[in-house]
PDB file of C-alpha atoms in Angstrom:
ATOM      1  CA  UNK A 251      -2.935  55.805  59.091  1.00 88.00           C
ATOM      2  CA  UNK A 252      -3.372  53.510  55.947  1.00 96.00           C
ATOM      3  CA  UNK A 253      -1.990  49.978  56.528  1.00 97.00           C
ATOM      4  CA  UNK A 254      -1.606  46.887  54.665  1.00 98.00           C
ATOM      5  CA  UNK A 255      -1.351  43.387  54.642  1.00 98.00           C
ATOM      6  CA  UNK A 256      -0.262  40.353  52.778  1.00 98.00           C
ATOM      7  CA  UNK A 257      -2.723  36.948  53.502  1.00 98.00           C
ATOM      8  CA  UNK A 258      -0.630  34.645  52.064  1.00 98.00           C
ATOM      9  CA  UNK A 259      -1.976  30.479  50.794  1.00 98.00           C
ATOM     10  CA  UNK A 260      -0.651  28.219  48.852  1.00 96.00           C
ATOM     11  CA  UNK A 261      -4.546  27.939  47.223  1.00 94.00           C
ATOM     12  CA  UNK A 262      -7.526  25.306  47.745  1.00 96.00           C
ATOM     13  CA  UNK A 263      -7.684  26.749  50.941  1.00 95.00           C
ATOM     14  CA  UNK A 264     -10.583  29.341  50.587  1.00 94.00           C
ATOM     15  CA  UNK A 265      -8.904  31.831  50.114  1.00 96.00           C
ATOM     16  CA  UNK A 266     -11.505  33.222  47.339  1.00 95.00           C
ATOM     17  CA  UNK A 267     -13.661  33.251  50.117  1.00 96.00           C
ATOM     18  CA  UNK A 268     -11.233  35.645  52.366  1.00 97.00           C
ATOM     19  CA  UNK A 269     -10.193  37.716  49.719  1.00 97.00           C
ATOM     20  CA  UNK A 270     -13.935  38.743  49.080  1.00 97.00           C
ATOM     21  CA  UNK A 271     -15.133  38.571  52.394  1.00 97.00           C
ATOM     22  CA  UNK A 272     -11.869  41.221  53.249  1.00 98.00           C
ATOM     23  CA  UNK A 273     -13.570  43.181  50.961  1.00 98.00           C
ATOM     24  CA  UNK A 274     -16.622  43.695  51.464  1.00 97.00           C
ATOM     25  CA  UNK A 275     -15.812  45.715  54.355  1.00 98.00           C
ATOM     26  CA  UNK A 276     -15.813  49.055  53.893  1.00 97.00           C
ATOM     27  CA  UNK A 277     -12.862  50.494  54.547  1.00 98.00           C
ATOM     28  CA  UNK A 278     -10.696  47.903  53.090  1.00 98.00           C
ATOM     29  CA  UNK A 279      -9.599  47.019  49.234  1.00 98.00           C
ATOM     30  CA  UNK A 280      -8.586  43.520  49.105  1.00 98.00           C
ATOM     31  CA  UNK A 281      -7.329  41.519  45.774  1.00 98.00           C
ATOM     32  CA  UNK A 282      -7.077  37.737  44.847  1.00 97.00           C
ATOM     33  CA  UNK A 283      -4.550  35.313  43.328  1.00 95.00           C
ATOM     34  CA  UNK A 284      -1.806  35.610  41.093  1.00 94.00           C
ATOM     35  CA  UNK A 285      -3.883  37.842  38.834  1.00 94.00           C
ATOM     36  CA  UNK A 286      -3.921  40.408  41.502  1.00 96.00           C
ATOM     37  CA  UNK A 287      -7.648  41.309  40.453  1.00 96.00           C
ATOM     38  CA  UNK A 288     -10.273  43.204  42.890  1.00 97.00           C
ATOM     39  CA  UNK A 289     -11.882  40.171  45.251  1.00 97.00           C
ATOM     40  CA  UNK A 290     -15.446  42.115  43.917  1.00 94.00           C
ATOM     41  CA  UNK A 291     -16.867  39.039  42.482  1.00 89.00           C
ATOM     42  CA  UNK A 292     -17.860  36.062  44.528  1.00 87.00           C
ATOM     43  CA  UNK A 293     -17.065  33.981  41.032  1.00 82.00           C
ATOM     44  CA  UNK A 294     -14.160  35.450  40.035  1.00 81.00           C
ATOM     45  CA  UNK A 295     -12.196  32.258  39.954  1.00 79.00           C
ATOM     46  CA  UNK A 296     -14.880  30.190  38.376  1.00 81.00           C
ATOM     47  CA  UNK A 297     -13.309  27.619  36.007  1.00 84.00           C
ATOM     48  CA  UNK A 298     -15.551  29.666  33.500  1.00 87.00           C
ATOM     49  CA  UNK A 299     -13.425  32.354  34.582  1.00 87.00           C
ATOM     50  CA  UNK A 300      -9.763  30.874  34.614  1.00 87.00           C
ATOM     51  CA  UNK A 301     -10.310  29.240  31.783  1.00 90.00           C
ATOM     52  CA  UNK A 302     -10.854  32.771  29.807  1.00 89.00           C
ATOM     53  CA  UNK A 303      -8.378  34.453  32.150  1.00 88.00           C
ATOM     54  CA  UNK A 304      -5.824  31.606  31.565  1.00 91.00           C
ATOM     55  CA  UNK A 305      -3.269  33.291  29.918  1.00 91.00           C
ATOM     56  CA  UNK A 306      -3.448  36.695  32.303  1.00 90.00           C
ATOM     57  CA  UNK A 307      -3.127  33.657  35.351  1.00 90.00           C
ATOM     58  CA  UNK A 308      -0.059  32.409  34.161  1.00 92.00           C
ATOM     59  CA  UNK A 309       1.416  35.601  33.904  1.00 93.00           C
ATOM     60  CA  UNK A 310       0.632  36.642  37.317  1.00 92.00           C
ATOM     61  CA  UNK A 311       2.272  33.556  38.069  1.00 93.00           C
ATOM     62  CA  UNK A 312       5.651  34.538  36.724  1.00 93.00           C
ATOM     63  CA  UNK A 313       5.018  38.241  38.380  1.00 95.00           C
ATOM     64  CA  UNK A 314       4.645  36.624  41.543  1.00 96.00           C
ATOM     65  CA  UNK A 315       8.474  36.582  41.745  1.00 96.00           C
ATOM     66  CA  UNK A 316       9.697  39.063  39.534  1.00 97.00           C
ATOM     67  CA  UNK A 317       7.514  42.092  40.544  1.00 97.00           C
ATOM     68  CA  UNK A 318       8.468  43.745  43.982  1.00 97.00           C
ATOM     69  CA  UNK A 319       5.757  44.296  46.809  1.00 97.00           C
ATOM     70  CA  UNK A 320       5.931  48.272  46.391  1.00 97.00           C
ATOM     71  CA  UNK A 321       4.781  47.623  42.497  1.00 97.00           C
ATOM     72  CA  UNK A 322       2.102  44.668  43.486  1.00 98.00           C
ATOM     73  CA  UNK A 323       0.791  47.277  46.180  1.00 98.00           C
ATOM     74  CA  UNK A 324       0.694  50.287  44.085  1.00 98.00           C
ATOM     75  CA  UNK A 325      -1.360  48.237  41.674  1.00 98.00           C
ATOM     76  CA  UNK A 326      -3.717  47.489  44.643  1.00 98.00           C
ATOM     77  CA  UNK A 327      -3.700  51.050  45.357  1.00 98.00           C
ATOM     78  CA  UNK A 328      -5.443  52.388  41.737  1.00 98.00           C
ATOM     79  CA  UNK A 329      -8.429  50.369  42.817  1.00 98.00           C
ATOM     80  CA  UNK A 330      -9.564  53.194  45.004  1.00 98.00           C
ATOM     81  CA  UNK A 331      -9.453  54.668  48.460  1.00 98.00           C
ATOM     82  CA  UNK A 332      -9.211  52.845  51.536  1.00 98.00           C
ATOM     83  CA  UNK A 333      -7.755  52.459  55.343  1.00 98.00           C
ATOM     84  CA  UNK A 334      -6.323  49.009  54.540  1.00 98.00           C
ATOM     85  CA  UNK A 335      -4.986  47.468  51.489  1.00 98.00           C
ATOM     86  CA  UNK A 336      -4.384  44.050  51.088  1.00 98.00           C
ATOM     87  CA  UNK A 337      -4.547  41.073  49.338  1.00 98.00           C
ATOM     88  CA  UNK A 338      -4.725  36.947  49.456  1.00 98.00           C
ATOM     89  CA  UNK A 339      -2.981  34.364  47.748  1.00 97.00           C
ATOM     90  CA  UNK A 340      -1.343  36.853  45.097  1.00 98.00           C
ATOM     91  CA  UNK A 341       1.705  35.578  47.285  1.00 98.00           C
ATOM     92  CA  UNK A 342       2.573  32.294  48.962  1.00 98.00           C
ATOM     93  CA  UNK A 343       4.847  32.224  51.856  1.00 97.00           C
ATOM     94  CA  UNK A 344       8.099  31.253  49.722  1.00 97.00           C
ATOM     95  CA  UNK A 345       7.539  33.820  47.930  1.00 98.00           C
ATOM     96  CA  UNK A 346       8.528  36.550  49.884  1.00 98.00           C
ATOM     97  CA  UNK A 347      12.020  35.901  50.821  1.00 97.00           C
ATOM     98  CA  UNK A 348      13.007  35.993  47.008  1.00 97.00           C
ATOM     99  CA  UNK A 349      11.693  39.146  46.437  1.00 97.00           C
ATOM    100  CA  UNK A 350      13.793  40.407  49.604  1.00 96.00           C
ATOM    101  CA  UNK A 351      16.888  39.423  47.517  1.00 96.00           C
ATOM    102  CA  UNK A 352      15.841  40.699  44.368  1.00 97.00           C
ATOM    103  CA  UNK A 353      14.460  44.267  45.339  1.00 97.00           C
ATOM    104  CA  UNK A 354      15.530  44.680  49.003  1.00 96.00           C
ATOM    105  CA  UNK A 355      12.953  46.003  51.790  1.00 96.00           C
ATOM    106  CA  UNK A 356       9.823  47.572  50.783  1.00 97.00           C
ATOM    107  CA  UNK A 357       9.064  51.606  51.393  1.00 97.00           C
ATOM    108  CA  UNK A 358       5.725  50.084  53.162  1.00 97.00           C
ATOM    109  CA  UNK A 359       4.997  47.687  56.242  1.00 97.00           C
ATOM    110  CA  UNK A 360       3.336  44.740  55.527  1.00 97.00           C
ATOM    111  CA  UNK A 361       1.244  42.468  58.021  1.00 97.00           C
ATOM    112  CA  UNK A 362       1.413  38.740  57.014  1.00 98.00           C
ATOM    113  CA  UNK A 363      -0.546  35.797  57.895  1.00 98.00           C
ATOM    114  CA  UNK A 364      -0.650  32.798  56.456  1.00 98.00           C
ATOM    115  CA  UNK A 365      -3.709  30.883  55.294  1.00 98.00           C
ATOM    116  CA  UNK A 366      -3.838  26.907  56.135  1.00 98.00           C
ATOM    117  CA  UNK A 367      -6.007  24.311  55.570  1.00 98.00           C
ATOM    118  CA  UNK A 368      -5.679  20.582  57.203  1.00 98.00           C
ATOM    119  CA  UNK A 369      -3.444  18.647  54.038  1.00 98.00           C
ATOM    120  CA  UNK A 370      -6.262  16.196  53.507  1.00 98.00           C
ATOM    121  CA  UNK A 371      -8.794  18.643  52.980  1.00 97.00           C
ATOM    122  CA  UNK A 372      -6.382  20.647  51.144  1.00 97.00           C
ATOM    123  CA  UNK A 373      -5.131  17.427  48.590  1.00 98.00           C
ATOM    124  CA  UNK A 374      -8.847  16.751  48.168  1.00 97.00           C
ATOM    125  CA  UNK A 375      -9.758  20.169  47.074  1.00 95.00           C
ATOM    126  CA  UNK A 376      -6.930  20.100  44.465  1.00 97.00           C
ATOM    127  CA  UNK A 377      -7.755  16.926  42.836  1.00 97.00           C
ATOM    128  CA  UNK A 378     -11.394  18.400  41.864  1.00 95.00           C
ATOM    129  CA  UNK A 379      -9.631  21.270  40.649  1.00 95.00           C
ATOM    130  CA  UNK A 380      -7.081  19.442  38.517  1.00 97.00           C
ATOM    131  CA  UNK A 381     -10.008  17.503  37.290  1.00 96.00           C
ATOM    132  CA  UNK A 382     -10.779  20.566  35.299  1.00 94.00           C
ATOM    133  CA  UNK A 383      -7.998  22.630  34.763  1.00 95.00           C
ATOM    134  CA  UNK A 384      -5.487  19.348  33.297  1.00 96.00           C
ATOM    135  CA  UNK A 385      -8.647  20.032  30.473  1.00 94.00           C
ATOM    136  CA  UNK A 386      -7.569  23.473  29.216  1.00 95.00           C
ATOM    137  CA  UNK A 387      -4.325  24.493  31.105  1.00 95.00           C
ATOM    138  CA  UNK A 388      -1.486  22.862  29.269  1.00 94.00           C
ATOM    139  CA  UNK A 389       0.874  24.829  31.471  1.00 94.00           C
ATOM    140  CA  UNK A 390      -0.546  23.316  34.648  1.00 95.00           C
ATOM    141  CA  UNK A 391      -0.677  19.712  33.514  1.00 96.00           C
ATOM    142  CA  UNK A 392       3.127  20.517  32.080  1.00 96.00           C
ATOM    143  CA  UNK A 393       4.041  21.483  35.216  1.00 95.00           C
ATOM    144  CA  UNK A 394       2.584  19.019  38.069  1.00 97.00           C
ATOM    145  CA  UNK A 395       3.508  16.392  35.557  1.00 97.00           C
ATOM    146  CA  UNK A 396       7.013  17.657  35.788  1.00 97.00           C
ATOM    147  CA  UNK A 397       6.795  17.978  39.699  1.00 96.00           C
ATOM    148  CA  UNK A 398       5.905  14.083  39.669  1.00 98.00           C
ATOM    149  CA  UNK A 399       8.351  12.746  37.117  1.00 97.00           C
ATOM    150  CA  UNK A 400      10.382  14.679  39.175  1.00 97.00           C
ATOM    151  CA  UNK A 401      10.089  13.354  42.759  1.00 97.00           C
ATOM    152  CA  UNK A 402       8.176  10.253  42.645  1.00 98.00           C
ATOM    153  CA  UNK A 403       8.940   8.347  38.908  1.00 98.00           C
ATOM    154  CA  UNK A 404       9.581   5.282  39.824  1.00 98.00           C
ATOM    155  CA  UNK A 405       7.055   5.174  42.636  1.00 98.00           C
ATOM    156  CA  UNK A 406       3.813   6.028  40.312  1.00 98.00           C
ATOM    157  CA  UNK A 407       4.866   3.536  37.689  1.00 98.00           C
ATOM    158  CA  UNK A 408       5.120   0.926  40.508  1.00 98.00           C
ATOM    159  CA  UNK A 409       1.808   2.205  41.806  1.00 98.00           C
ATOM    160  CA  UNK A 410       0.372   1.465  38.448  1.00 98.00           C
ATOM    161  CA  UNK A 411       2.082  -1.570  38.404  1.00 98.00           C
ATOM    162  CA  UNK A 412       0.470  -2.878  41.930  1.00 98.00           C
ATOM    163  CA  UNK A 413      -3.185  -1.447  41.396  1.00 98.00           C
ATOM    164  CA  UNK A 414      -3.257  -1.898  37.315  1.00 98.00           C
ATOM    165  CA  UNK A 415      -3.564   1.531  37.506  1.00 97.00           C
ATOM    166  CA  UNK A 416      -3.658   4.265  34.152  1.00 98.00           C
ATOM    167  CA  UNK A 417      -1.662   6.739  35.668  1.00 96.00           C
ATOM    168  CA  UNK A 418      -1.728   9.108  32.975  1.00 95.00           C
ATOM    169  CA  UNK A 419      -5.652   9.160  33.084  1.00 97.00           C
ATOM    170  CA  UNK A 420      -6.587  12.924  34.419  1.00 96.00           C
ATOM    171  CA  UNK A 421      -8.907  11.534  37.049  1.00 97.00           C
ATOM    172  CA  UNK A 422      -6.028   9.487  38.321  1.00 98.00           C
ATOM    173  CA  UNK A 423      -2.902  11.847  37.310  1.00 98.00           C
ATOM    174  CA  UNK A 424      -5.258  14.724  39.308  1.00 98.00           C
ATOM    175  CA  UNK A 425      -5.131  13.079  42.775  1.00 98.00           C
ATOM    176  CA  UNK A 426      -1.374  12.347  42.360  1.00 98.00           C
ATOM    177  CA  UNK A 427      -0.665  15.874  41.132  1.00 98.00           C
ATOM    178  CA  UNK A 428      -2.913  17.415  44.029  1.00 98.00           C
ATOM    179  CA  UNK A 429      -0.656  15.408  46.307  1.00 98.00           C
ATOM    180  CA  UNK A 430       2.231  16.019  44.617  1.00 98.00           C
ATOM    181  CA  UNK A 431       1.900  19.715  45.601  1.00 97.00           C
ATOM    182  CA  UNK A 432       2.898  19.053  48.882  1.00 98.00           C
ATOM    183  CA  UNK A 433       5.847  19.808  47.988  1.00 97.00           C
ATOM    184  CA  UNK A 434       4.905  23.297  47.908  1.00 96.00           C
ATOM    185  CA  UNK A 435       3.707  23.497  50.914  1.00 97.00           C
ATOM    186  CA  UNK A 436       7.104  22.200  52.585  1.00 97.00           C
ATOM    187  CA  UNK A 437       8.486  25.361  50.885  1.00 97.00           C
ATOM    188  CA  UNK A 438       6.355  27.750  52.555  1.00 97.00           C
ATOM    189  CA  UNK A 439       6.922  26.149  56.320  1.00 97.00           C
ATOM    190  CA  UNK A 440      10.845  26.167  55.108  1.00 97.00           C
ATOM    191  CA  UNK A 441      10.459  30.020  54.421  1.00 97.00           C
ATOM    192  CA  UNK A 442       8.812  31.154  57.392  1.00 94.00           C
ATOM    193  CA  UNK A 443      12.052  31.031  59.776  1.00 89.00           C
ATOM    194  CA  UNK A 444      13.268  33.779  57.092  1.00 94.00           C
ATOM    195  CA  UNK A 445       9.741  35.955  57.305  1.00 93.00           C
ATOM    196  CA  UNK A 446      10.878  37.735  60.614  1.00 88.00           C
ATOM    197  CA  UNK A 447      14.606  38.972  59.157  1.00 92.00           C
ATOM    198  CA  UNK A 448      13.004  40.578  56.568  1.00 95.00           C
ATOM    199  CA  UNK A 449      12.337  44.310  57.341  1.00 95.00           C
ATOM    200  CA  UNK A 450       9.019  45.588  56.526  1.00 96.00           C
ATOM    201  CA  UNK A 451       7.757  42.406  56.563  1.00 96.00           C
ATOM    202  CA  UNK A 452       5.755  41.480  60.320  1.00 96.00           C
ATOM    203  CA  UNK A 453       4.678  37.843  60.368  1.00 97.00           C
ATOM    204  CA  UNK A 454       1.725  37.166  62.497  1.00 96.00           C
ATOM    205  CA  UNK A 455       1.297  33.731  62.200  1.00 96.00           C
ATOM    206  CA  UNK A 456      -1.052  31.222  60.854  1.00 97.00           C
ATOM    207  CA  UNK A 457      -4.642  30.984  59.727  1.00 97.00           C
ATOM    208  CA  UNK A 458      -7.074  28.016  59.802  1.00 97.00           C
ATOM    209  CA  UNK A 459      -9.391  27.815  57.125  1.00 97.00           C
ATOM    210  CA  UNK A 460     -11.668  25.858  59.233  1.00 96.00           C
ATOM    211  CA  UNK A 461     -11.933  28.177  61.881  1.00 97.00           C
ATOM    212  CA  UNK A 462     -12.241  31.750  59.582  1.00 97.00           C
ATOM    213  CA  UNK A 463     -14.854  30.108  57.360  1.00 96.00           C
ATOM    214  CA  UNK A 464     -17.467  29.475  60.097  1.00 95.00           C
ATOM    215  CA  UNK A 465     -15.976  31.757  63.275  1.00 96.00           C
ATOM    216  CA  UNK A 466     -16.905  35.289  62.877  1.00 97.00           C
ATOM    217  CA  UNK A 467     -15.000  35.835  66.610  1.00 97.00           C
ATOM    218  CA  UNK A 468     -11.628  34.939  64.265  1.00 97.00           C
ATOM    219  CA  UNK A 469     -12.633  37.065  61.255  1.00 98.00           C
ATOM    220  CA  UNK A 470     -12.841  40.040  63.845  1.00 98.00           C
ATOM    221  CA  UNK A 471      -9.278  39.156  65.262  1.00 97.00           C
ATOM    222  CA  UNK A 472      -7.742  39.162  61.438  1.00 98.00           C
ATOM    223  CA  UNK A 473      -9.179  42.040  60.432  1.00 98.00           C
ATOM    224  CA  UNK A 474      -7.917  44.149  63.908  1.00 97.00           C
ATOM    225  CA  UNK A 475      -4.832  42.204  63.928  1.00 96.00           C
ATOM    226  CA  UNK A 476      -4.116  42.954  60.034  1.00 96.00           C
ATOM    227  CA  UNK A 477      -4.802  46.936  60.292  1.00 96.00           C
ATOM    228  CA  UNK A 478      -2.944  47.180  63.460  1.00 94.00           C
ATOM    229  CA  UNK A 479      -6.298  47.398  65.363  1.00 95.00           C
ATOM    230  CA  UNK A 480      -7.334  50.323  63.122  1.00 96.00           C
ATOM    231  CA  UNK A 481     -10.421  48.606  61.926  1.00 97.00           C
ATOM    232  CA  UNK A 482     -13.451  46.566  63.485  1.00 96.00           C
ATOM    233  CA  UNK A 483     -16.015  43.949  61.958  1.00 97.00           C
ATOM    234  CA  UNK A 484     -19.473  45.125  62.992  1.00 96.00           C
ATOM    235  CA  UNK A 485     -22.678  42.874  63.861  1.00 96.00           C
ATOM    236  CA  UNK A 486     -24.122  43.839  60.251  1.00 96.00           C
ATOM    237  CA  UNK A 487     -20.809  43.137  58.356  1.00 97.00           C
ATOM    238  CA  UNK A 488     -20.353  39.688  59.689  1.00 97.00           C
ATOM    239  CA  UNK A 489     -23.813  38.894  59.442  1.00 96.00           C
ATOM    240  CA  UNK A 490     -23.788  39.702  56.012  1.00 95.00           C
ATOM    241  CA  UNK A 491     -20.363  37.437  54.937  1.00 95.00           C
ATOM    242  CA  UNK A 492     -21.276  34.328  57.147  1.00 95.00           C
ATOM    243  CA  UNK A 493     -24.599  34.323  55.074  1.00 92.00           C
ATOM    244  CA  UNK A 494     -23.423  33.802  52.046  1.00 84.00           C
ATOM    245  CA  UNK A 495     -22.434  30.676  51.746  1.00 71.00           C
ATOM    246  CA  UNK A 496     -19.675  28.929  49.714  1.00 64.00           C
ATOM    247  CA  UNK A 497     -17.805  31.190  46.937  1.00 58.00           C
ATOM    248  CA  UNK A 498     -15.912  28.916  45.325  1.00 55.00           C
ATOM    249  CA  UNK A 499     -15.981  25.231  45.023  1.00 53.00           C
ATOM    250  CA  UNK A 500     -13.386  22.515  43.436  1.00 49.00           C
ATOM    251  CA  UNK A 501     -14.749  19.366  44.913  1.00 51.00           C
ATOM    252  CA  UNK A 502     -18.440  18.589  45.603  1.00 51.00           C
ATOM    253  CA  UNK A 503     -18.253  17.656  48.932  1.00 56.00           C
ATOM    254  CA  UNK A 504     -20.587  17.741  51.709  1.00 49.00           C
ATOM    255  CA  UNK A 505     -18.029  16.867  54.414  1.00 52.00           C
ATOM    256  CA  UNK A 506     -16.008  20.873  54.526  1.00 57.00           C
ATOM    257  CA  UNK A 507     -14.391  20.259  57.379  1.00 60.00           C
ATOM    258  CA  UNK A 508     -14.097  16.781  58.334  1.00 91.00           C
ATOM    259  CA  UNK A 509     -10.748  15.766  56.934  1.00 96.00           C
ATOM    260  CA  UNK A 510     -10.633  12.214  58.764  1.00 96.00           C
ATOM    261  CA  UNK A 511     -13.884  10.990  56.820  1.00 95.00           C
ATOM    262  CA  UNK A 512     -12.280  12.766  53.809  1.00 96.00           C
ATOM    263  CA  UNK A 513      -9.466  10.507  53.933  1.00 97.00           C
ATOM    264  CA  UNK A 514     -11.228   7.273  54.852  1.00 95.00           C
ATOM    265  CA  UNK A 515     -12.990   7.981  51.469  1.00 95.00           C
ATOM    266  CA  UNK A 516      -9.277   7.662  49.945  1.00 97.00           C
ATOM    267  CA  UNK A 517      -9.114   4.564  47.976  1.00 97.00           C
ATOM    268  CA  UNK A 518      -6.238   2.416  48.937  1.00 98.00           C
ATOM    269  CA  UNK A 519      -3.871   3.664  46.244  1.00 98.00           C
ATOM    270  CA  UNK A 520      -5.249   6.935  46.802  1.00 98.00           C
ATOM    271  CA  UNK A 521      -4.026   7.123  50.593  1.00 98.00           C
ATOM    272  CA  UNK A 522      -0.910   5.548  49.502  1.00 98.00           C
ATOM    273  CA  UNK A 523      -0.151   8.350  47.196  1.00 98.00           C
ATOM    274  CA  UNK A 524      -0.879  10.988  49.792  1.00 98.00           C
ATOM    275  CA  UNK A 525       1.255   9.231  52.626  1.00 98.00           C
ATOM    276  CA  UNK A 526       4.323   9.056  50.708  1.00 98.00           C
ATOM    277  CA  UNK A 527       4.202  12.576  49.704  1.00 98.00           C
ATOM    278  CA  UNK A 528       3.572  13.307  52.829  1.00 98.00           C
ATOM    279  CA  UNK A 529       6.652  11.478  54.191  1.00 98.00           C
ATOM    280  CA  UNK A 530       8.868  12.421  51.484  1.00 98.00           C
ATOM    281  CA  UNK A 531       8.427  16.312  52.411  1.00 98.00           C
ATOM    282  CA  UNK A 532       7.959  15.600  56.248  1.00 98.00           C
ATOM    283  CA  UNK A 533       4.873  17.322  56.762  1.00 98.00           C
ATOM    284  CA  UNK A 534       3.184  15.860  59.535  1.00 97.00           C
ATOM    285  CA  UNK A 535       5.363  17.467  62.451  1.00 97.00           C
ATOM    286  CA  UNK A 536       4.446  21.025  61.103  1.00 97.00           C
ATOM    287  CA  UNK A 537       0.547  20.587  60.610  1.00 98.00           C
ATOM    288  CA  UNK A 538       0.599  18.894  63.757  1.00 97.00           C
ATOM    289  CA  UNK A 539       2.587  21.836  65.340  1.00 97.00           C
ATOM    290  CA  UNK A 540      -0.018  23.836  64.108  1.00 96.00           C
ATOM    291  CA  UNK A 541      -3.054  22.054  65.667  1.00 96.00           C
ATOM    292  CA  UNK A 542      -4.213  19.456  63.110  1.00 97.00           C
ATOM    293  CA  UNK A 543      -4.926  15.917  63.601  1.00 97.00           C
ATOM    294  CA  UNK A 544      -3.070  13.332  61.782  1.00 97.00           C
ATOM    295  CA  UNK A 545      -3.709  10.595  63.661  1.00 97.00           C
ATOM    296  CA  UNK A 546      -6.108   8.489  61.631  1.00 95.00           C
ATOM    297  CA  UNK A 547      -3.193   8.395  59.394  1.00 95.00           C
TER     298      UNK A 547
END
């Protein structure tokens, strides 16, 4: 029985990482991000790579919410034969109740889980990211930019006010963008009430990033839990994936995991950015609810 599953992330969250490590295993065919592309290539989403794929990136983006599943998955489908197809991040959360309304249930079942990542961690990630792509992804900077003016105007300009601050400097306007996106991620907890009305669509729950990346006990459990316990990770397999190392990289940072010293690092207008964005969307009741400490806060 061929089965198939939607990981979805909001990004920065390795999910580059899952999508290749999904498939590598044998009998499953796995893509990646908004471009829907194979997950064959551990550096497939480079900033070498985006930046030459920028244009094909933003259009996935757009496709995200105007394609239905059935297409997205027949697409998935040409890349060969398999027991399981599936992908990461082509989809957040939010996403899918839209494309309920737009093209009613899909002729397939779907498995989701979604992909987390402790909002510290996550904001840091982002800000190396948007280090690089405010450089060559006019679309991007147009668009966090927008999400700031937005939601937080006359707080940034009163930030730059109080710390003599350039806010329109890319190293600074990356942090506040990166935290910015929070609002984002208030979407997705918003939309997963709505995941189990949707037919064809079987919500399973959450992922941690920092357990999956170094827990080959929970890679086992996703891949059984997203084939309907059709598939298994052997010995070999995992020993192969938890060898390899990182995959992709937007912030230099020794500490992966440690989100406390992460935000100790802050600077003080830094943690002030990412508090009230954190406040204004109300997110530390549903990363709490999900296991994460916030207390250093």
């Amino acid at each position: 029985m061929t089965s198939y599953f939607i990981v979805t992330s909001h990004g920065w969250s390795a999910s580059n990482w899952l999508a290749y490590v999904l498939n590598q295993h044998q009998d499953i065919i796995c893509t990646h991000s908004a471009r829907n592309i194979l997950a064959s290539k551990k550096d497939m989403n480079s900033d070498e790579n985006l930046r030459k794929n920028i244009k094909n990136l933003h259009q996935g983006y757009l496709l995200r919410q105007n394609r239905s599943l059935d297409r997205c998955y027949d697409e998935i489908e040409k890349n060969g034969k398999a027991k399981c197809y599936g992908s990461v991040h082509v989809y957040r959360m939010r996403d899918l109740p839209v494309l309920y309304e737009k093209y009613g249930a899909p002729k397939r079942e779907y498995s989701v889980l979604n992909l987390i990542r402790h909002p510290v961690s996550l904001v840091w990630s982002g800000y190396g990211q948007f280090r690089e792509l405010f450089r060559y992804d006019l679309n991007e900077l147009y668009w966090t930019s927008g999400k700031i003016l937005k939601t937080a105007k006359d707080f940034v300009f009163d930030l730059a006010e109080e710390y003599d601050l350039y806010i329109g400097d890319l190293e600074n306007l990356a942090f506040i963008g990166a935290s910015a996106v929070l609002g984002s991620l208030r979407l997705d907890f918003d939309a997963e009430e709505k995941l189990g009305e949707l037919p064809g669509i079987y919500f399973l729950g959450h992922i941690k990033m920092e357990d999956i990346t170094v827990s080959p006990e929970t890679l086992s459990n996703v891949i059984q839990i997203l084939s309907h316990q059709e598939l298994d990770a052997d010995d070999n397999y995992l020993r192969t994936v938890y060898s390899m190392g990182i995959v992709n990289q937007h912030k230099n940072d020794p500490n992966k995991h440690n989100a406390r010293e992460k935000y100790l690092k802050f600077t003080d207008w830094q943690k002030k950015v990412f508090l009230y964005f954190m406040n204004l969307y109300d997110l530390v009741k549903p990363y709490q609810r999900l296991g994460y400490d916030l207390s250093f806060l």
